PDB file of C-alpha atoms in Angstrom:
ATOM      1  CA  UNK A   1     115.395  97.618 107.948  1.00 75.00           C
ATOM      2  CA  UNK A   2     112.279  99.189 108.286  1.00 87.00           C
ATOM      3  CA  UNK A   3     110.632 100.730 104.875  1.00 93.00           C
ATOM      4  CA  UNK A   4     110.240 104.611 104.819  1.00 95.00           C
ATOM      5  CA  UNK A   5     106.515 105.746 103.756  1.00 96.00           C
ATOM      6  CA  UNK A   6     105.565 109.073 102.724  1.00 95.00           C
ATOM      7  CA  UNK A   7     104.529 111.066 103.122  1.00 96.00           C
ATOM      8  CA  UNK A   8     103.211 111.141 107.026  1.00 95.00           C
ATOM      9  CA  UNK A   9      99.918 112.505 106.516  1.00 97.00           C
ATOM     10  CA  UNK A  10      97.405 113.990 104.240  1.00 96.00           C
ATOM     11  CA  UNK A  11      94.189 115.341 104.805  1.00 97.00           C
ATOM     12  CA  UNK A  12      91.959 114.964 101.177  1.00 95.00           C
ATOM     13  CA  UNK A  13      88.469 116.344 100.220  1.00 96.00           C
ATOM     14  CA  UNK A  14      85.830 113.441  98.626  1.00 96.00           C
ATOM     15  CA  UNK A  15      86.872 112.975  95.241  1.00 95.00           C
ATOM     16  CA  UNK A  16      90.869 113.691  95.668  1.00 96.00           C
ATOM     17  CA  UNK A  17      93.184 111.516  94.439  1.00 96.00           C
ATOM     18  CA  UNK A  18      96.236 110.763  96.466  1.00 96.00           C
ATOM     19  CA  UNK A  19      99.924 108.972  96.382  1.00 97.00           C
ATOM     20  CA  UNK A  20     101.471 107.074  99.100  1.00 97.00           C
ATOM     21  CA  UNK A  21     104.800 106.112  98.496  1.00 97.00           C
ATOM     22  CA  UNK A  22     107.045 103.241 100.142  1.00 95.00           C
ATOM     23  CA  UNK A  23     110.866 103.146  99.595  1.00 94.00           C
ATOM     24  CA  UNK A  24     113.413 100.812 101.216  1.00 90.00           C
ATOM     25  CA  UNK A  25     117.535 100.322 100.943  1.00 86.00           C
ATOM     26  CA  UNK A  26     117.294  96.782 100.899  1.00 83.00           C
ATOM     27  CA  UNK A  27     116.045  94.264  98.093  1.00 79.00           C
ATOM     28  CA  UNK A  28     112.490  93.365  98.221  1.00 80.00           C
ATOM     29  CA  UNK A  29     111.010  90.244  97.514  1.00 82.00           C
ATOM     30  CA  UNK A  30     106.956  91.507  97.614  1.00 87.00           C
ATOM     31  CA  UNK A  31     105.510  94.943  99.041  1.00 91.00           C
ATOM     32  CA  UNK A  32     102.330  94.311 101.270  1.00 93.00           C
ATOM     33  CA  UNK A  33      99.424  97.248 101.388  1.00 94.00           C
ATOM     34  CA  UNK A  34      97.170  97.367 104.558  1.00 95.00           C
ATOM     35  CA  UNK A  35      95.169  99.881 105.819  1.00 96.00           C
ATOM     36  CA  UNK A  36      94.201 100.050 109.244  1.00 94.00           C
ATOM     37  CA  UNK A  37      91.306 102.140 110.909  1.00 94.00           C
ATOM     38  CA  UNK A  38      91.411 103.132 114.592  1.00 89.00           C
ATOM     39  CA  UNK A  39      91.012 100.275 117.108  1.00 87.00           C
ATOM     40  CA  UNK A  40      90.818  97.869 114.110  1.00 91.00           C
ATOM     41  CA  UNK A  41      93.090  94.981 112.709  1.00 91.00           C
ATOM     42  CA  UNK A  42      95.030  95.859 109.370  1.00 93.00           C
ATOM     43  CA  UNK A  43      92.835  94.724 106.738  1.00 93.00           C
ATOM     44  CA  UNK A  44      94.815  93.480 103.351  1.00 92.00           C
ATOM     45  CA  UNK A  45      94.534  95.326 100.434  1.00 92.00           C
ATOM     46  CA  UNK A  46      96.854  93.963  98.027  1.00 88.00           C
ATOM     47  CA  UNK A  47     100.153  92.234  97.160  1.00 88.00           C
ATOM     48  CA  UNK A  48     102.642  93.212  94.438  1.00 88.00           C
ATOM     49  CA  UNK A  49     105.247  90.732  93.727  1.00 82.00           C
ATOM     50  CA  UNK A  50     109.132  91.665  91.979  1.00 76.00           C
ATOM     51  CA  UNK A  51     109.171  91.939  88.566  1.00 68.00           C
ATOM     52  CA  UNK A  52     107.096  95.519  88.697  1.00 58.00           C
ATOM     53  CA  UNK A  53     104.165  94.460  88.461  1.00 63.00           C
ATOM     54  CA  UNK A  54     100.460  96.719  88.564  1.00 62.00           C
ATOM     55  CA  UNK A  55      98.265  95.937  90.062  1.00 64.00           C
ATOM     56  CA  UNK A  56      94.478  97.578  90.603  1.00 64.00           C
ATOM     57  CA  UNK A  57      91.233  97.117  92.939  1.00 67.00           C
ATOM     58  CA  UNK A  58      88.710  99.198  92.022  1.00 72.00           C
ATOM     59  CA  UNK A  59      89.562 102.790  92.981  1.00 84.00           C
ATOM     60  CA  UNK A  60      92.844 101.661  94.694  1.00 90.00           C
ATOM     61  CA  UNK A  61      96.330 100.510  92.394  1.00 90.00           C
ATOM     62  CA  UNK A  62      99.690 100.050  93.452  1.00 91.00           C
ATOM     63  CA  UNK A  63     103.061  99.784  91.332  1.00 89.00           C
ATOM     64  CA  UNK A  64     106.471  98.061  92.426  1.00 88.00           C
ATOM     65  CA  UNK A  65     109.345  99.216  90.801  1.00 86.00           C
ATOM     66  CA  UNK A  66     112.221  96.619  91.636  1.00 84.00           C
ATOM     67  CA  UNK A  67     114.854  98.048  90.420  1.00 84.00           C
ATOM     68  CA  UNK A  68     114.143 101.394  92.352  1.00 86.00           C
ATOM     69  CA  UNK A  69     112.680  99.277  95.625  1.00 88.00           C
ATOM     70  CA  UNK A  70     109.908 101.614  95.831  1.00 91.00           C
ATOM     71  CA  UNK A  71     106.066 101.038  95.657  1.00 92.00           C
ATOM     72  CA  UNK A  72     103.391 102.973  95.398  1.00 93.00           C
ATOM     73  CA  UNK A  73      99.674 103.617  96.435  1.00 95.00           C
ATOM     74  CA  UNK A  74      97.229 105.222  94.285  1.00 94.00           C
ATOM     75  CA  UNK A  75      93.906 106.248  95.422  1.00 94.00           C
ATOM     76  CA  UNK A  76      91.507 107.586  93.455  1.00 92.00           C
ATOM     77  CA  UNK A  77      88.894 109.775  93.604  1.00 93.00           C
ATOM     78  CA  UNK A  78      88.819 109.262  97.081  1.00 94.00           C
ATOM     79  CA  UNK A  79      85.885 108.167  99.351  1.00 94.00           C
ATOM     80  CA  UNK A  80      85.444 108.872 102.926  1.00 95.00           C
ATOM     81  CA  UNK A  81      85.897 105.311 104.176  1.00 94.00           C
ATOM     82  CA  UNK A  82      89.200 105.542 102.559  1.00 95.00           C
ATOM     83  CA  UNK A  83      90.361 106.987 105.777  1.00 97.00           C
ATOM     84  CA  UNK A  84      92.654 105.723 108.132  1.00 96.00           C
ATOM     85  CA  UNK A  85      96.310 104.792 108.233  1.00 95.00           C
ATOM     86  CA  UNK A  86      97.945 102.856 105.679  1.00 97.00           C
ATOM     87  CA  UNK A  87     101.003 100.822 106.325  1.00 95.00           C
ATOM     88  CA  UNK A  88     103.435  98.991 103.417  1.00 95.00           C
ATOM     89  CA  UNK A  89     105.134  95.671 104.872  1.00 93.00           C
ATOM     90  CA  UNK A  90     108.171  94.547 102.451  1.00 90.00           C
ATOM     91  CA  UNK A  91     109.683  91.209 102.657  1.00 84.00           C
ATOM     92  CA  UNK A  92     113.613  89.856 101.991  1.00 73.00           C
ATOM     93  CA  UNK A  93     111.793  86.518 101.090  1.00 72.00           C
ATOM     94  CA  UNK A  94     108.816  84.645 100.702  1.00 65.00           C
ATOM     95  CA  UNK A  95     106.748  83.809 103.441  1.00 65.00           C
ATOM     96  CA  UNK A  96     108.807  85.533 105.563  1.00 77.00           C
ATOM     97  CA  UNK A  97     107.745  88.274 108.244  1.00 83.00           C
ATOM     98  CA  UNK A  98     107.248  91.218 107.120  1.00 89.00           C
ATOM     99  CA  UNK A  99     108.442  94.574 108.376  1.00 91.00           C
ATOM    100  CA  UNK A 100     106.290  97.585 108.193  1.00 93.00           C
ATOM    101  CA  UNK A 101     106.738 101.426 107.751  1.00 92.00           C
ATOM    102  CA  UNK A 102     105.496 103.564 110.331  1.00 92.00           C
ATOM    103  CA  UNK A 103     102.164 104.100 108.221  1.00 94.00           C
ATOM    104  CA  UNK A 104     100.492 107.164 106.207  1.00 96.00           C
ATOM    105  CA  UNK A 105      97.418 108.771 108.079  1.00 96.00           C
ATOM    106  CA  UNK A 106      94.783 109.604 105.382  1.00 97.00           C
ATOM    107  CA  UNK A 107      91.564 111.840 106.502  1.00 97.00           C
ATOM    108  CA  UNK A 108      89.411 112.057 103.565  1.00 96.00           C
ATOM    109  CA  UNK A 109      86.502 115.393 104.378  1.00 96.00           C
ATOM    110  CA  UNK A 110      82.927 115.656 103.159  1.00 94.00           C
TER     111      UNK A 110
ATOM    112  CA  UNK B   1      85.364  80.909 105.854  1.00 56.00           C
ATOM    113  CA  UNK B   2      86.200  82.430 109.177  1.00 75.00           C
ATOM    114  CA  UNK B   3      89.087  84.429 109.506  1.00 91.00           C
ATOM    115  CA  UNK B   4      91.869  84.663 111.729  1.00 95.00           C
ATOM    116  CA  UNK B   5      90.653  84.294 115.693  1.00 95.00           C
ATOM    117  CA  UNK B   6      92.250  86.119 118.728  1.00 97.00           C
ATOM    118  CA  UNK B   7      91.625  85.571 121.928  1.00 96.00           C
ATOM    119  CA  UNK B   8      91.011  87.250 124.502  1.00 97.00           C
ATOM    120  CA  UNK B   9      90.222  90.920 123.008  1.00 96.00           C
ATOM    121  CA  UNK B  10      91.026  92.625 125.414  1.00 97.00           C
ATOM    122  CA  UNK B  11      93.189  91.421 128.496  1.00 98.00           C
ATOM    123  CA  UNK B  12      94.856  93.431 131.896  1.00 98.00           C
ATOM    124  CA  UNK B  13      97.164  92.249 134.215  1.00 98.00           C
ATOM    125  CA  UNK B  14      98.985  93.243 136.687  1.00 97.00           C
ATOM    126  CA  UNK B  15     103.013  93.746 136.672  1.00 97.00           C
ATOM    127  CA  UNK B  16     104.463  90.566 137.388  1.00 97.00           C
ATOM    128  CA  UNK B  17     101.257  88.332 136.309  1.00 98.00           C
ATOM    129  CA  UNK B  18     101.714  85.911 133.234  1.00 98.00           C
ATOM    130  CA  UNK B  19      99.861  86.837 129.704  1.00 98.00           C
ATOM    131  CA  UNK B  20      98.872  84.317 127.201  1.00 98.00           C
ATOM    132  CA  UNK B  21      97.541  85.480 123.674  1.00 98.00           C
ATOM    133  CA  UNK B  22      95.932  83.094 121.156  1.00 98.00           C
ATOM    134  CA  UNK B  23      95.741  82.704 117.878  1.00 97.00           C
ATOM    135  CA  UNK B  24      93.450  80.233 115.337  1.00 96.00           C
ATOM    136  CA  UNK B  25      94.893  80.841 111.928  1.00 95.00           C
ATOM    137  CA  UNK B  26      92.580  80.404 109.296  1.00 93.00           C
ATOM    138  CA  UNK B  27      91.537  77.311 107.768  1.00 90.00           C
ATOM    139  CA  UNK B  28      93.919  76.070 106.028  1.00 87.00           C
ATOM    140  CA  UNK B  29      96.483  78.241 107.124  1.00 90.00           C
ATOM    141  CA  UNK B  30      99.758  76.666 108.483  1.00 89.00           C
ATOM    142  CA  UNK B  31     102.016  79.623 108.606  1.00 92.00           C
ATOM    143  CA  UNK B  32     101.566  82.089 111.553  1.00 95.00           C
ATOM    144  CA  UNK B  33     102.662  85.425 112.413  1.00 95.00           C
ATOM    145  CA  UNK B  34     102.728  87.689 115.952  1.00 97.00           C
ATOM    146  CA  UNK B  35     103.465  91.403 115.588  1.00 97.00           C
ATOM    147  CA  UNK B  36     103.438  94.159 118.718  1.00 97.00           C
ATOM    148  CA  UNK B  37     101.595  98.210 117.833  1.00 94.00           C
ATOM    149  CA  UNK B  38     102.494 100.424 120.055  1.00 89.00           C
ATOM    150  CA  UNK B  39      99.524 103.457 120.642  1.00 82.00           C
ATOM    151  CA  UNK B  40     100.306 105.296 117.252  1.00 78.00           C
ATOM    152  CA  UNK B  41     103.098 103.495 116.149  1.00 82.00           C
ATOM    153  CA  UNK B  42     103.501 100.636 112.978  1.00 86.00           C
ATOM    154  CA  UNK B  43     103.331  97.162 113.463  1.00 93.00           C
ATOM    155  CA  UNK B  44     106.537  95.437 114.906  1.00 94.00           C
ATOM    156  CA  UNK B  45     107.334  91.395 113.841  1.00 94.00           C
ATOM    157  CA  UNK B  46     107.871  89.346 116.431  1.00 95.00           C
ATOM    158  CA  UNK B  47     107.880  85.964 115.559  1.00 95.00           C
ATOM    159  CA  UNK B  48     107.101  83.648 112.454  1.00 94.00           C
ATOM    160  CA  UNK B  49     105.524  79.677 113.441  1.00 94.00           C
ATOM    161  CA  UNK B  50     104.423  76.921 111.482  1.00 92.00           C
ATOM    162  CA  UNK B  51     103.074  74.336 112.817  1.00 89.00           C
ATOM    163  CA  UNK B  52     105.603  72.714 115.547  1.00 88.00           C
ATOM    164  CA  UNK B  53     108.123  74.748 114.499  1.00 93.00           C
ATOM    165  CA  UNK B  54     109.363  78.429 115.557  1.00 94.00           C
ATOM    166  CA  UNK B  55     110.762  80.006 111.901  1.00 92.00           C
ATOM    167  CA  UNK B  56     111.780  83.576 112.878  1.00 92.00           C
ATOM    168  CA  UNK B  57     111.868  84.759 116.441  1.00 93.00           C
ATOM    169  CA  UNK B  58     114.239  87.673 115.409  1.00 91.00           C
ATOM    170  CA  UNK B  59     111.772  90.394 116.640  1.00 91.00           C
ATOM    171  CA  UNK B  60     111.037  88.199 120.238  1.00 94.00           C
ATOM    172  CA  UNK B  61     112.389  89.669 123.269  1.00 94.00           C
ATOM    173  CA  UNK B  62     114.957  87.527 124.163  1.00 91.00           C
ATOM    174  CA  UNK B  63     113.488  87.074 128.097  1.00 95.00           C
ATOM    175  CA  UNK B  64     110.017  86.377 128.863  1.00 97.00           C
ATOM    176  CA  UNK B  65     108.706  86.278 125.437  1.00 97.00           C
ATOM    177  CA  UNK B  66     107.509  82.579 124.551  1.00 97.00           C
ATOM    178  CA  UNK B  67     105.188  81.328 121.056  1.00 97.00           C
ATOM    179  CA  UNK B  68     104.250  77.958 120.597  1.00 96.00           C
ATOM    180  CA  UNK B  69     102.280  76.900 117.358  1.00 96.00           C
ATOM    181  CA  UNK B  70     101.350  72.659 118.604  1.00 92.00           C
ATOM    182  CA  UNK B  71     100.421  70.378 116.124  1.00 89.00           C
ATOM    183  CA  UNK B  72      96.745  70.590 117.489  1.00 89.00           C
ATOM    184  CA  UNK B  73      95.317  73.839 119.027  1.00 91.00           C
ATOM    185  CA  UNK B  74      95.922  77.634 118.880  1.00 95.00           C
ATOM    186  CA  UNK B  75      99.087  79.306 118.619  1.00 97.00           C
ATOM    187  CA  UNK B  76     100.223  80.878 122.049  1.00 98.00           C
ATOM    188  CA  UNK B  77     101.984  83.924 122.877  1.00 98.00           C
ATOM    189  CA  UNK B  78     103.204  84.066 126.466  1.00 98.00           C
ATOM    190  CA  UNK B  79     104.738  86.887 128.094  1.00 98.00           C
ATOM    191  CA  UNK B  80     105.628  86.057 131.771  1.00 98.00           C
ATOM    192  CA  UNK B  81     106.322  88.607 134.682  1.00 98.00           C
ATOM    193  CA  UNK B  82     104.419  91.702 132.777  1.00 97.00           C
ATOM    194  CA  UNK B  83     105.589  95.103 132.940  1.00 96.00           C
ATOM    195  CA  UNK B  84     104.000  98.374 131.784  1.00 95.00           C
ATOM    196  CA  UNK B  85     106.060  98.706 128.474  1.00 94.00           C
ATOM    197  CA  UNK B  86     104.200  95.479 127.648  1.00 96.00           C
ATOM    198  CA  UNK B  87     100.956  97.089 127.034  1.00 96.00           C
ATOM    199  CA  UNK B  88     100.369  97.132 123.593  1.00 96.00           C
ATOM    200  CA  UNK B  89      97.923  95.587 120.535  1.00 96.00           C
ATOM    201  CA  UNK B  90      99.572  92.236 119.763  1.00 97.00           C
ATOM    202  CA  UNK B  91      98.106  90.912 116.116  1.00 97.00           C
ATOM    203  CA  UNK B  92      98.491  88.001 114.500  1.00 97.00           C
ATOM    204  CA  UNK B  93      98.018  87.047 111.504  1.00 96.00           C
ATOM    205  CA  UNK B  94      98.258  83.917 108.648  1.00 94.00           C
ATOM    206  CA  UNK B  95      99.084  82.716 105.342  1.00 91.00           C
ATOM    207  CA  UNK B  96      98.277  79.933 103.212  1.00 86.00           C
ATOM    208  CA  UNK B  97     100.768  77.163 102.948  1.00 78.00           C
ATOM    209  CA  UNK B  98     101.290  78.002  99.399  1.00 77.00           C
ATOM    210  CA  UNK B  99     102.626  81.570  97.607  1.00 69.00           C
ATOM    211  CA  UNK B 100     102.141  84.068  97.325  1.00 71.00           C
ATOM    212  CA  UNK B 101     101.539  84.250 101.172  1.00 79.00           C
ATOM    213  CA  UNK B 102      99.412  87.462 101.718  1.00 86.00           C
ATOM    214  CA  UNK B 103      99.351  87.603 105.561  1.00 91.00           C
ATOM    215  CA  UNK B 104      95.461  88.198 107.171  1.00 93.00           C
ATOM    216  CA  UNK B 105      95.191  89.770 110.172  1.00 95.00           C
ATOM    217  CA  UNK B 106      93.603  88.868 113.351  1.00 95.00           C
ATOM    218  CA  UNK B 107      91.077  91.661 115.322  1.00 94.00           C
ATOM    219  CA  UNK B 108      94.434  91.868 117.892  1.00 96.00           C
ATOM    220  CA  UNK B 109      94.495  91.275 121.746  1.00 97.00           C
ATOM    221  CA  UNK B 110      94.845  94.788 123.562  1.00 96.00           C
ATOM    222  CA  UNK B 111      97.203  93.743 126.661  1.00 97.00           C
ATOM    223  CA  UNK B 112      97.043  96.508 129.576  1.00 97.00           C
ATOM    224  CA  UNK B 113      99.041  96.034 132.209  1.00 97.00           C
ATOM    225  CA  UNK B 114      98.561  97.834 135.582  1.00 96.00           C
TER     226      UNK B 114
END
């Protein structure tokens, strides 16, 4: 079942912080992060495996709460080339496919 | 290292010609994924290869649909007898043979069909 994301958009000014969240009814094995800019490929951003882990690159960090089956994205102080869409992809296994939410469209303004 | 390969970038056909997608995983890769985006829309699984072996073709259309990962060469998508629904950005993407499997994406092939 595909993961819910919220929320569906935000629009941030340079320096912003924001919180995208990922939730799913179904037990996770590992919550993917990817953010994808117009025309591009996904590009990887990090991988949180069960047992609610933290973890943190640079400006970006992302939780995984296990019990809950929720993740979330933090971004920090936010730069413009933080903008684009950003997708989670859960997994019911490893290795496995992963199935995405439908994405969070983040515009980050001068 | 290069990453994962797709070619062609951009292909259009017309409805009823064959389309075939490939993929070069990167090096040392052995686990292969193909996934469908609609204009605006998430990325949809479609089907999970190793090498010489189809794991997961849940997400395949059950007719015309086709992937093929040989033991030498690129992994293949093939959809025969396009129609206009087809058009979409079909990615793929690998992993490394060990956990904890972070998948990389490929630039995509953008199939338009006419």
């Amino acid at each position: 079942q595909q993961p819910v994301q919220s929320p569906q958009a935000v629009i941030l000014r340079e320096g912003e912080d924001a919180v995208i969240n990922c939730s799913s009814s179904k037990a996770l094995y590992s919550v993917h992060w990817y953010r994808q800019k117009h025309g591009e490929a996904p590009v990887f951003l990090m991988i949180l495996l069960k047992g609610g882990e933290q973890k943190g690159h640079e400006k970006i960090s992302a939780s995984f709460n296990e019990k809950k089956q929720q993740s979330s994205l933090y971004l920090t102080a936010s730069q413009l080339s933080y903008s684009g869409t950003y997708f989670c992809g859960t997994d019911k296994n490893s290795g496995y496919a992963l199935n995405f939410g439908k994405g969070t469209s983040l515009l980050v303004t001068p | 290292n290069a990453g994962v390969m797709q070619n062609p970038r951009h292909l259009v056909r017309r409805r009823g010609q064959e389309a075939r997608l490939r993929c070069s995983p990167m090096k040392g890769h052995s686990h292969v994924y193909w996934y469908r985006q609609l204009p605006e829309e998430g990325l949809k699984f479609m089907v999970y290869l190793q090498k010489e072996n189809i794991i997961d073709e849940s997400g395949m259309p059950k007719e015309r649909f086709s992937a093929e990962f040989p033991k030498e060469g690129p992994s293949i998508l093939r959809i025969q007898q396009v129609v206009r629904g087809d058009s979409a950005a079909y990615f793929c993407a690998s992993s490394p043979e060990e956990g904890p499997y972070t998948q990389y994406f490929g630039p995509g092939t953008r199939l338009t069909v006419l």
